[in-house]
């Protein structure tokens, strides 16, 4: 049975991964994908394999290839997942391009909007982490008190103290 054979090959790839034989797992996965590139289960297994092994570029490529060969609804899912992976691996421009295309077709879809927002957050985080931390201002000082819930209810922080 061809379906059972594919399932066994995917299980074999997971077995090889678990035993730290990534080269053999990659060869088996590549052969399976080469033989059955349009089978949804194989595409999913390939993308998951690449993500598990921190190979984001290969996962994105597999998903975009699958999107090009799929019907519209599956293609959108594959492109959306590729955009998410692109965001996580730092390919912000690629993620935004993919999401902009998806938003043209469905401009109010919450998942697309949220993922687009994540690209801006990821870009800001990347820029902020690449800069050196700001020097502490000489005017900076510790607050006189740390307000608790009870204090906020009774009086503002620092009120009544000299």
Backbone as a printed PyTorch tensor [residue, N CA C, xyz], in Angstrom:
tensor([[[ 0.8430, -1.1830,  0.0000],
         [ 0.0000,  0.0000,  0.0000],
         [ 0.8940,  1.2540,  0.0000]],

        [[ 0.7510,  2.1490, -0.9670],
         [ 1.6180,  3.3280, -1.0600],
         [ 1.4790,  4.2910,  0.1310]],

        [[ 0.2870,  4.4380,  0.6490],
         [ 0.0760,  5.3350,  1.7900],
         [ 0.8130,  4.8010,  3.0170]],

        [[ 0.7010,  3.5260,  3.2480],
         [ 1.3930,  2.8980,  4.3810],
         [ 2.9060,  3.0070,  4.2100]],

        [[ 3.3690,  2.8640,  2.9830],
         [ 4.8090,  2.9740,  2.7170],
         [ 5.3040,  4.3840,  3.0460]],

        [[ 4.5370,  5.4170,  2.6680],
         [ 4.9220,  6.7960,  2.9930],
         [ 4.9510,  7.0090,  4.5050]],

        [[ 3.9440,  6.4810,  5.1940],
         [ 3.8840,  6.6270,  6.6480],
         [ 5.0950,  5.9650,  7.3050]],

        [[ 5.4730,  4.8000,  6.8200],
         [ 6.6310,  4.0860,  7.3650],
         [ 7.9180,  4.8800,  7.1070]],

        [[ 8.0360,  5.4700,  5.9280],
         [ 9.2300,  6.2680,  5.6320],
         [ 9.3090,  7.4970,  6.5450]],

        [[ 8.1740,  8.1330,  6.7860],
         [ 8.1550,  9.2920,  7.6810],
         [ 8.5290,  8.8580,  9.1020]],

        [[ 7.9990,  7.7260,  9.5430],
         [ 8.3680,  7.2040, 10.8630],
         [ 9.8600,  6.8670, 10.9180]],

        [[10.4020,  6.3480,  9.8240],
         [11.8190,  6.0260,  9.7650],
         [12.6690,  7.2910,  9.8850]],

        [[12.2240,  8.3700,  9.2480],
         [12.9320,  9.6510,  9.3640],
         [12.9550, 10.0920, 10.8280]],

        [[11.8270,  9.9830, 11.5140],
         [11.7760, 10.3640, 12.9360],
         [12.6880,  9.4730, 13.7730]],

        [[12.7400,  8.1950, 13.4390],
         [13.6250,  7.2650, 14.1390],
         [15.0880,  7.6940, 13.9630]],

        [[15.4630,  8.0060, 12.7250],
         [16.8370,  8.4310, 12.4540],
         [17.1680,  9.7360, 13.1790]],

        [[16.2060, 10.6500, 13.2180],
         [16.4120, 11.9020, 13.9660],
         [16.6490, 11.6190, 15.4430]],

        [[15.8340, 10.7480, 16.0010],
         [15.9440, 10.4250, 17.4210],
         [17.2960,  9.7890, 17.7420]],

        [[17.8730,  9.0910, 16.7750],
         [19.1770,  8.4620, 16.9780],
         [20.3190,  9.3220, 16.4290]],

        [[20.0430, 10.6100, 16.2460],
         [21.0480, 11.6140, 15.8650],
         [21.7430, 11.3390, 14.5310]],

        [[21.0460, 10.6780, 13.6260],
         [21.5910, 10.4270, 12.2910],
         [20.8600, 11.3470, 11.3040]],

        [[21.1680, 12.6350, 11.3990],
         [20.4640, 13.6250, 10.5800],
         [20.8040, 13.5070,  9.0960]],

        [[22.0030, 13.0740,  8.7780],
         [22.3730, 12.9320,  7.3620],
         [21.4950, 11.8690,  6.6950]],

        [[21.3310, 10.7370,  7.3610],
         [20.4870,  9.6720,  6.7980],
         [19.0240, 10.1020,  6.7770]],

        [[18.5770, 10.7800,  7.8310],
         [17.1900, 11.2570,  7.8800],
         [16.9300, 12.2310,  6.7390]],

        [[17.8850, 13.0830,  6.4670],
         [17.7460, 14.0540,  5.3760],
         [17.6720, 13.3410,  4.0290]],

        [[18.5060, 12.3300,  3.8350],
         [18.4690, 11.5810,  2.5690],
         [17.1200, 10.9000,  2.3680]],

        [[16.5930, 10.2820,  3.4200],
         [15.3030,  9.5890,  3.3090],
         [14.1850, 10.5970,  3.0340]],

        [[14.2100, 11.7260,  3.7660],
         [13.1690, 12.7420,  3.5720],
         [13.2580, 13.3440,  2.1760]],

        [[14.4570, 13.6170,  1.7110],
         [14.6240, 14.1720,  0.3590],
         [14.1100, 13.2090, -0.7070]],

        [[14.4010, 11.9220, -0.5350],
         [13.9300, 10.9210, -1.5080],
         [12.4120, 10.8330, -1.5030]],

        [[11.8250, 10.8450, -0.3140],
         [10.3630, 10.7860, -0.2100],
         [ 9.7250, 12.0140, -0.8480]],

        [[10.2800, 13.1770, -0.5630],
         [ 9.7320, 14.4170, -1.1150],
         [ 9.9260, 14.4810, -2.6300]],

        [[11.0440, 13.9940, -3.1040],
         [11.3070, 13.9790, -4.5440],
         [10.2940, 13.0820, -5.2700]],

        [[ 9.9340, 11.9510, -4.6360],
         [ 8.9810, 11.0250, -5.2490],
         [ 7.5300, 11.4960, -5.1540]],

        [[ 7.1780, 12.1620, -4.0580],
         [ 5.7790, 12.5410, -3.8040],
         [ 5.6570, 14.0100, -3.3740]],

        [[ 6.0690, 14.9590, -4.2000],
         [ 6.0660, 16.3590, -3.7640],
         [ 4.6760, 16.9890, -3.6520]],

        [[ 3.6560, 16.3300, -4.1670],
         [ 2.3120, 16.9260, -4.1460],
         [ 1.3730, 16.2530, -3.1430]],

        [[ 1.9060, 15.3540, -2.3400],
         [ 1.0930, 14.6980, -1.3200],
         [ 1.1470, 15.5480, -0.0530]],

        [[-0.0190, 15.9320,  0.4350],
         [-0.0890, 16.8420,  1.5740],
         [ 0.6820, 16.3130,  2.7810]],

        [[ 0.5480, 15.0450,  3.0990],
         [ 1.2440, 14.4800,  4.2520],
         [ 2.7570, 14.5420,  4.1110]],

        [[ 3.2390, 14.3720,  2.9010],
         [ 4.6810, 14.4410,  2.6540],
         [ 5.1660, 15.8800,  2.7780]],

        [[ 4.3980, 16.8260,  2.2440],
         [ 4.7590, 18.2370,  2.3640],
         [ 4.8030, 18.6390,  3.8370]],

        [[ 3.7880, 18.2470,  4.5920],
         [ 3.7390, 18.5570,  6.0260],
         [ 4.9360, 17.9450,  6.7520]],

        [[ 5.2260, 16.6820,  6.4400],
         [ 6.3490, 16.0020,  7.0930],
         [ 7.6700, 16.6980,  6.7580]],

        [[ 7.8140, 17.1250,  5.5130],
         [ 9.0460, 17.8100,  5.1030],
         [ 9.1990, 19.1390,  5.8360]],

        [[ 8.1440, 19.9300,  5.8680],
         [ 8.2110, 21.2300,  6.5490],
         [ 8.5020, 21.0410,  8.0450]],

        [[ 7.8300, 20.0940,  8.6610],
         [ 8.0610, 19.8360, 10.0890],
         [ 9.4850, 19.3500, 10.3410]],

        [[ 9.9950, 18.4850,  9.4790],
         [11.3600, 17.9810,  9.5930],
         [12.3630, 19.1330,  9.5440]],

        [[12.1820, 20.0150,  8.5680],
         [13.1140, 21.1430,  8.4160],
         [13.0290, 22.0850,  9.6180]],

        [[11.8160, 22.3480, 10.1140],
         [11.6750, 23.2150, 11.2880],
         [12.3260, 22.5950, 12.5170]],

        [[12.1070, 21.3020, 12.7210],
         [12.6900, 20.6320, 13.8860],
         [14.2110, 20.6960, 13.8740]],

        [[14.7840, 20.7520, 12.7030],
         [16.2400, 20.7370, 12.5740],
         [16.8150, 22.1220, 12.2880]],

        [[16.0580, 23.1610, 12.6300],
         [16.4860, 24.5540, 12.4930],
         [16.9890, 24.8840, 11.0900]],

        [[16.2860, 24.3870, 10.1000],
         [16.6060, 24.6860,  8.7030],
         [15.4250, 25.4380,  8.0980]],

        [[15.2700, 26.6540,  8.5490],
         [14.1330, 27.4700,  8.1560],
         [14.0610, 27.7470,  6.6670]],

        [[15.2140, 27.9880,  6.0420],
         [15.2030, 28.2970,  4.6110],
         [14.6420, 27.1360,  3.7980]],

        [[15.0220, 25.9190,  4.1710],
         [14.5240, 24.7420,  3.4600],
         [13.0320, 24.5320,  3.7110]],

        [[12.5880, 24.8080,  4.9390],
         [11.1620, 24.6780,  5.2540],
         [10.3460, 25.6900,  4.4450]],

        [[10.8410, 26.9100,  4.3670],
         [10.1500, 27.9460,  3.5920],
         [10.0860, 27.5470,  2.1240]],

        [[11.2040, 27.0710,  1.5940],
         [11.2380, 26.6670,  0.1810],
         [10.2520, 25.5410, -0.0970]],

        [[10.1900, 24.5550,  0.7890],
         [ 9.2640, 23.4380,  0.5910],
         [ 7.8140, 23.9220,  0.6240]],

        [[ 7.5060, 24.8110,  1.5630],
         [ 6.1320, 25.3180,  1.6650],
         [ 5.7510, 26.1820,  0.4670]],

        [[ 6.6780, 26.9870, -0.0100],
         [ 6.3700, 27.8270, -1.1780],
         [ 6.2400, 26.9980, -2.4450]],

        [[ 7.0340, 25.9520, -2.5560],
         [ 6.8950, 25.0500, -3.7070],
         [ 5.5390, 24.3450, -3.6570]],

        [[ 5.1530, 23.9170, -2.4670],
         [ 3.8520, 23.2660, -2.3190],
         [ 2.7180, 24.2490, -2.6200]],

        [[ 2.8920, 25.4990, -2.2140],
         [ 1.8650, 26.5110, -2.4890],
         [ 1.6980, 26.7330, -3.9810]],

        [[ 2.7980, 26.7020, -4.7110],
         [ 2.7310, 26.9030, -6.1600],
         [ 2.0060, 25.7630, -6.8610]],

        [[ 1.9940, 24.5840, -6.2410],
         [ 1.3740, 23.4160, -6.8730],
         [ 0.0430, 23.0280, -6.2400]],

        [[-0.5380, 23.8950, -5.4210],
         [-1.7540, 23.5600, -4.6800],
         [-2.9290, 24.4020, -5.1300]],

        [[-4.1090, 23.9600, -4.7080],
         [-5.2880, 24.7840, -4.9460],
         [-5.2260, 26.0040, -4.0190]],

        [[-6.0620, 26.9910, -4.2810],
         [-5.9500, 28.2990, -3.6420],
         [-5.9950, 28.2510, -2.1110]],

        [[-6.9200, 27.4780, -1.5290],
         [-7.0250, 27.4920, -0.0670],
         [-5.7970, 26.8700,  0.5990]],

        [[-5.2860, 25.7760,  0.0460],
         [-4.0700, 25.1770,  0.6050],
         [-2.8540, 26.0590,  0.3430]],

        [[-2.8090, 26.6940, -0.8100],
         [-1.6920, 27.5730, -1.1310],
         [-1.6060, 28.7110, -0.1200]],

        [[-2.7500, 29.2680,  0.2560],
         [-2.7510, 30.3380,  1.2520],
         [-2.2450, 29.8360,  2.5970]],

        [[-2.6350, 28.6330,  2.9920],
         [-2.1490, 28.0680,  4.2580],
         [-0.6450, 27.8570,  4.2150]],

        [[-0.1450, 27.3460,  3.1110],
         [ 1.2960, 27.1100,  2.9910],
         [ 2.0700, 28.4270,  3.0150]],

        [[ 1.5730, 29.4500,  2.3040],
         [ 2.2570, 30.7450,  2.3000],
         [ 2.2190, 31.3950,  3.6820]],

        [[ 1.0840, 31.2350,  4.3790],
         [ 0.9800, 31.7890,  5.7270],
         [ 1.9850, 31.1200,  6.6700]],

        [[ 2.0940, 29.8190,  6.5910],
         [ 3.0630, 29.1170,  7.4330],
         [ 4.4910, 29.5050,  7.0580]],

        [[ 4.7590, 29.6490,  5.7760],
         [ 6.0900, 30.0760,  5.3350],
         [ 6.4110, 31.4680,  5.8700]],

        [[ 5.4240, 32.3540,  5.9050],
         [ 5.6360, 33.7010,  6.4480],
         [ 5.9760, 33.6350,  7.9400]],

        [[ 5.3010, 32.7550,  8.6620],
         [ 5.6000, 32.6020, 10.0870],
         [ 7.0170, 32.1030, 10.3220]],

        [[ 7.4420, 31.1530,  9.5200],
         [ 8.8070, 30.6340,  9.6600],
         [ 9.8090, 31.7160,  9.2740]],

        [[ 9.5130, 32.4450,  8.2110],
         [10.4080, 33.5190,  7.7750],
         [10.5650, 34.5660,  8.8740]],

        [[ 9.4840, 34.8760,  9.5610],
         [ 9.5590, 35.8290, 10.6640],
         [10.4760, 35.3020, 11.7600]],

        [[10.3000, 34.0340, 12.1220],
         [11.0900, 33.4570, 13.2150],
         [12.5750, 33.3390, 12.8830]],

        [[12.9130, 33.1280, 11.6120],
         [14.3310, 33.0000, 11.2580],
         [14.9490, 34.3310, 10.8540]],

        [[14.1710, 35.4080, 10.8910],
         [14.7120, 36.7320, 10.6330],
         [14.6090, 37.2250,  9.2070]],

        [[13.8760, 36.5470,  8.3480],
         [13.6610, 36.9990,  6.9680],
         [12.4040, 37.8660,  6.9380]],

        [[12.5080, 39.0210,  7.5540],
         [11.3530, 39.8960,  7.7530],
         [10.7650, 40.3700,  6.4300]],

        [[11.6070, 40.7850,  5.4950],
         [11.0940, 41.2810,  4.2020],
         [10.3390, 40.1940,  3.4480]],

        [[10.8630, 38.9820,  3.4680],
         [10.1800, 37.8720,  2.7980],
         [ 8.8350, 37.6000,  3.4660]],

        [[ 8.8090, 37.6230,  4.7880],
         [ 7.5520, 37.3960,  5.5130],
         [ 6.5270, 38.4730,  5.1750]],

        [[ 6.9630, 39.7200,  5.1490],
         [ 6.0320, 40.8210,  4.8420],
         [ 5.4990, 40.7240,  3.4160]],

        [[ 6.3480, 40.3200,  2.4880],
         [ 5.9000, 40.1640,  1.1020],
         [ 4.8290, 39.0840,  1.0020]],

        [[ 5.0840, 37.9430,  1.6450],
         [ 4.1030, 36.8590,  1.6320],
         [ 2.7930, 37.2990,  2.2720]],

        [[ 2.8930, 37.9680,  3.4040],
         [ 1.6790, 38.3990,  4.1090],
         [ 0.9300, 39.4870,  3.3470]],

        [[ 1.6570, 40.3850,  2.6890],
         [ 0.9960, 41.4260,  1.8980],
         [ 0.1720, 40.8010,  0.7860]],

        [[ 0.7110, 39.7640,  0.1500],
         [-0.0460, 39.0680, -0.8990],
         [-1.2900, 38.3980, -0.3160]],

        [[-1.1370, 37.7880,  0.8560],
         [-2.2970, 37.1460,  1.4900],
         [-3.3400, 38.1770,  1.8970]],

        [[-2.8800, 39.3210,  2.3940],
         [-3.8150, 40.3700,  2.8320],
         [-4.5560, 41.0090,  1.6630]],

        [[-3.9930, 40.9570,  0.4720],
         [-4.7120, 41.4670, -0.7090],
         [-5.9830, 40.6600, -0.9430]],

        [[-5.8930, 39.3660, -0.7130],
         [-7.0470, 38.4960, -0.9280],
         [-8.0330, 38.5020,  0.2310]],

        [[-7.5500, 38.7430,  1.4480],
         [-8.4050, 38.7080,  2.6350],
         [-7.8750, 39.7400,  3.6340]],

        [[-8.1970, 41.0390,  3.4110],
         [-7.5540, 42.1080,  4.1760],
         [-7.9040, 42.1740,  5.6620]],

        [[-8.9410, 41.5140,  6.0970],
         [-9.3330, 41.6080,  7.5100],
         [-9.1510, 40.2980,  8.2590]],

        [[-8.4580, 39.3640,  7.6840],
         [-8.2550, 38.0790,  8.3580],
         [-7.3330, 38.2740,  9.5700]],

        [[-7.8260, 37.9630, 10.7680],
         [-7.0640, 38.2680, 11.9840],
         [-5.6990, 37.5760, 12.0440]],

        [[-5.6020, 36.3450, 11.5490],
         [-4.3200, 35.6390, 11.6050],
         [-3.2680, 36.3480, 10.7640]],

        [[-3.6760, 36.8410,  9.5950],
         [-2.7420, 37.5270,  8.7220],
         [-2.2940, 38.8470,  9.3520]],

        [[-3.2470, 39.5720,  9.9160],
         [-2.9200, 40.8520, 10.5510],
         [-2.0010, 40.6490, 11.7560]],

        [[-2.2870, 39.6240, 12.5540],
         [-1.4530, 39.3480, 13.7230],
         [-0.0400, 38.9560, 13.3000]],

        [[ 0.0680, 38.1490, 12.2550],
         [ 1.3980, 37.7370, 11.7870],
         [ 2.1550, 38.9330, 11.2270]],

        [[ 1.4510, 39.8290, 10.5410],
         [ 2.1120, 41.0370, 10.0300],
         [ 2.6300, 41.8770, 11.1970]],

        [[ 1.8340, 41.9920, 12.2520],
         [ 2.2790, 42.7260, 13.4400],
         [ 3.5140, 42.0620, 14.0460]],

        [[ 3.5610, 40.7490, 14.0330],
         [ 4.7310, 40.0400, 14.5600],
         [ 5.9850, 40.3600, 13.7610]],

        [[ 5.8450, 40.6000, 12.4590],
         [ 7.0330, 40.9470, 11.6720],
         [ 7.6000, 42.2840, 12.1300]],

        [[ 6.7210, 43.2250, 12.4750],
         [ 7.2000, 44.5190, 12.9570],
         [ 7.8310, 44.3780, 14.3430]],

        [[ 7.2430, 43.5430, 15.1820],
         [ 7.8170, 43.2950, 16.4990],
         [ 9.1760, 42.6250, 16.3640]],

        [[ 9.2880, 41.6500, 15.4800],
         [10.5560, 40.9480, 15.2830],
         [11.6220, 41.9000, 14.7490]],

        [[11.2360, 42.7950, 13.8420],
         [12.1960, 43.7590, 13.3000],
         [12.6640, 44.7220, 14.3760]],

        [[11.7570, 45.1800, 15.2190],
         [12.1050, 46.0860, 16.3080],
         [13.0050, 45.3890, 17.3120]],

        [[12.6840, 44.1610, 17.6510],
         [13.4870, 43.4000, 18.5990],
         [14.8840, 43.1730, 18.0550]],

        [[14.9890, 42.8540, 16.7780],
         [16.2860, 42.6090, 16.1590],
         [17.1260, 43.8810, 16.1620]],

        [[16.5130, 45.0070, 15.8150],
         [17.2420, 46.2770, 15.8220],
         [17.6730, 46.6480, 17.2250]],

        [[16.7800, 46.4850, 18.1920],
         [17.0860, 46.8690, 19.5740],
         [18.1990, 46.0040, 20.1500]],

        [[18.2150, 44.7180, 19.8360],
         [19.2380, 43.8410, 20.3940],
         [20.5920, 44.0590, 19.7380]],

        [[20.6170, 44.6360, 18.5350],
         [21.8950, 44.8680, 17.8670],
         [22.5670, 46.1430, 18.3610]],

        [[21.8090, 47.0360, 18.9790],
         [22.3890, 48.2580, 19.5170],
         [22.9070, 48.0110, 20.9200]],

        [[23.8480, 48.8460, 21.3300],
         [24.3280, 48.7210, 22.6990],
         [23.2760, 49.3200, 23.6270]],

        [[23.2230, 48.8650, 24.8590],
         [22.2210, 49.3960, 25.7700],
         [22.4610, 50.8740, 26.0420]],

        [[21.3850, 51.6380, 26.2160],
         [21.5650, 53.0790, 26.4450],
         [22.2450, 53.3330, 27.7820]],

        [[23.0230, 54.3920, 27.8080],
         [23.6810, 54.7620, 29.0590],
         [22.6300, 55.2820, 30.0390]],

        [[22.8440, 55.0120, 31.3010],
         [21.8940, 55.4460, 32.3230],
         [22.0030, 56.9490, 32.5250]],

        [[20.8970, 57.6020, 32.5410],
         [20.8670, 59.0410, 32.7360],
         [21.2890, 59.3720, 34.1640]],

        [[21.9960, 60.5190, 34.3110],
         [22.3870, 60.9380, 35.6560],
         [21.1660, 61.3650, 36.4570]],

        [[20.1080, 61.7420, 35.7740],
         [18.8960, 62.1660, 36.4650],
         [18.0600, 60.9860, 36.9350]],

        [[18.3750, 59.8160, 36.4530],
         [17.5900, 58.6460, 36.8460],
         [17.7950, 58.3920, 38.3160]],

        [[16.7090, 58.1170, 39.0090],
         [16.8180, 57.7560, 40.4150],
         [15.7420, 56.7600, 40.7550]],

        [[15.9630, 56.0630, 41.7890],
         [15.0400, 55.0500, 42.2550],
         [13.7770, 55.7260, 42.7900]],

        [[12.5940, 55.1790, 42.5300],
         [11.3820, 55.7760, 43.0830],
         [11.4070, 55.7180, 44.6120]],

        [[10.7330, 56.6920, 45.2250],
         [10.7270, 56.7530, 46.6870],
         [ 9.9970, 55.5780, 47.3050]],

        [[ 9.0420, 55.0430, 46.6160],
         [ 8.3310, 53.8850, 47.1380],
         [ 7.7920, 53.0660, 45.9780]],

        [[ 7.5320, 51.8360, 46.2290],
         [ 6.9130, 50.9660, 45.2330],
         [ 5.4520, 50.8090, 45.6300]],

        [[ 4.5350, 51.3280, 44.8340],
         [ 3.1320, 51.2990, 45.2350],
         [ 2.5650, 49.8870, 45.2560]],

        [[ 1.8260, 49.6020, 46.2820],
         [ 1.0890, 48.3540, 46.3580],
         [-0.3620, 48.6660, 46.0700]],

        [[-1.1740, 47.6670, 45.9670],
         [-2.5920, 47.8890, 45.6930],
         [-3.2230, 48.7200, 46.7950]],

        [[-2.9010, 48.4380, 48.0320],
         [-3.4750, 49.1800, 49.1550],
         [-3.0210, 50.6250, 49.1390]],

        [[-1.7630, 50.8460, 48.8020],
         [-1.2460, 52.2120, 48.7800],
         [-1.8900, 53.0230, 47.6740]],

        [[-2.0770, 52.4380, 46.5070],
         [-2.6840, 53.1700, 45.4020],
         [-4.1070, 53.5720, 45.7390]],

        [[-4.7810, 52.7260, 46.4850],
         [-6.1600, 53.0380, 46.8410],
         [-6.2240, 54.1690, 47.8620]],

        [[-5.2580, 54.2560, 48.7720],
         [-5.3280, 55.2420, 49.8380],
         [-4.6900, 56.5760, 49.4820]],

        [[-3.5170, 56.5490, 48.8250],
         [-2.8370, 57.7920, 48.4930],
         [-1.8460, 57.5370, 47.3670]],

        [[-1.4940, 58.5510, 46.6090],
         [-0.5150, 58.3790, 45.5640],
         [ 0.8720, 58.1160, 46.1520]],

        [[ 1.7060, 57.4640, 45.3860],
         [ 3.0680, 57.1380, 45.8200],
         [ 3.8190, 58.4040, 46.1430]],

        [[ 4.3950, 58.4640, 47.3120],
         [ 5.1970, 59.6120, 47.7250],
         [ 4.3880, 60.7080, 48.3930]],

        [[ 3.0800, 60.6360, 48.3870],
         [ 2.2620, 61.6780, 49.0070],
         [ 2.4000, 61.6110, 50.5190]],

        [[ 2.6090, 62.7190, 51.1240],
         [ 2.6780, 62.7620, 52.5660],
         [ 4.0290, 62.4030, 53.1240]],

        [[ 5.0000, 62.0700, 52.2850],
         [ 6.3180, 61.7420, 52.8070],
         [ 7.2710, 62.8750, 52.4660]],

        [[ 8.2250, 63.0920, 53.3230],
         [ 9.1690, 64.1820, 53.0990],
         [10.5550, 63.6610, 52.9120]]])
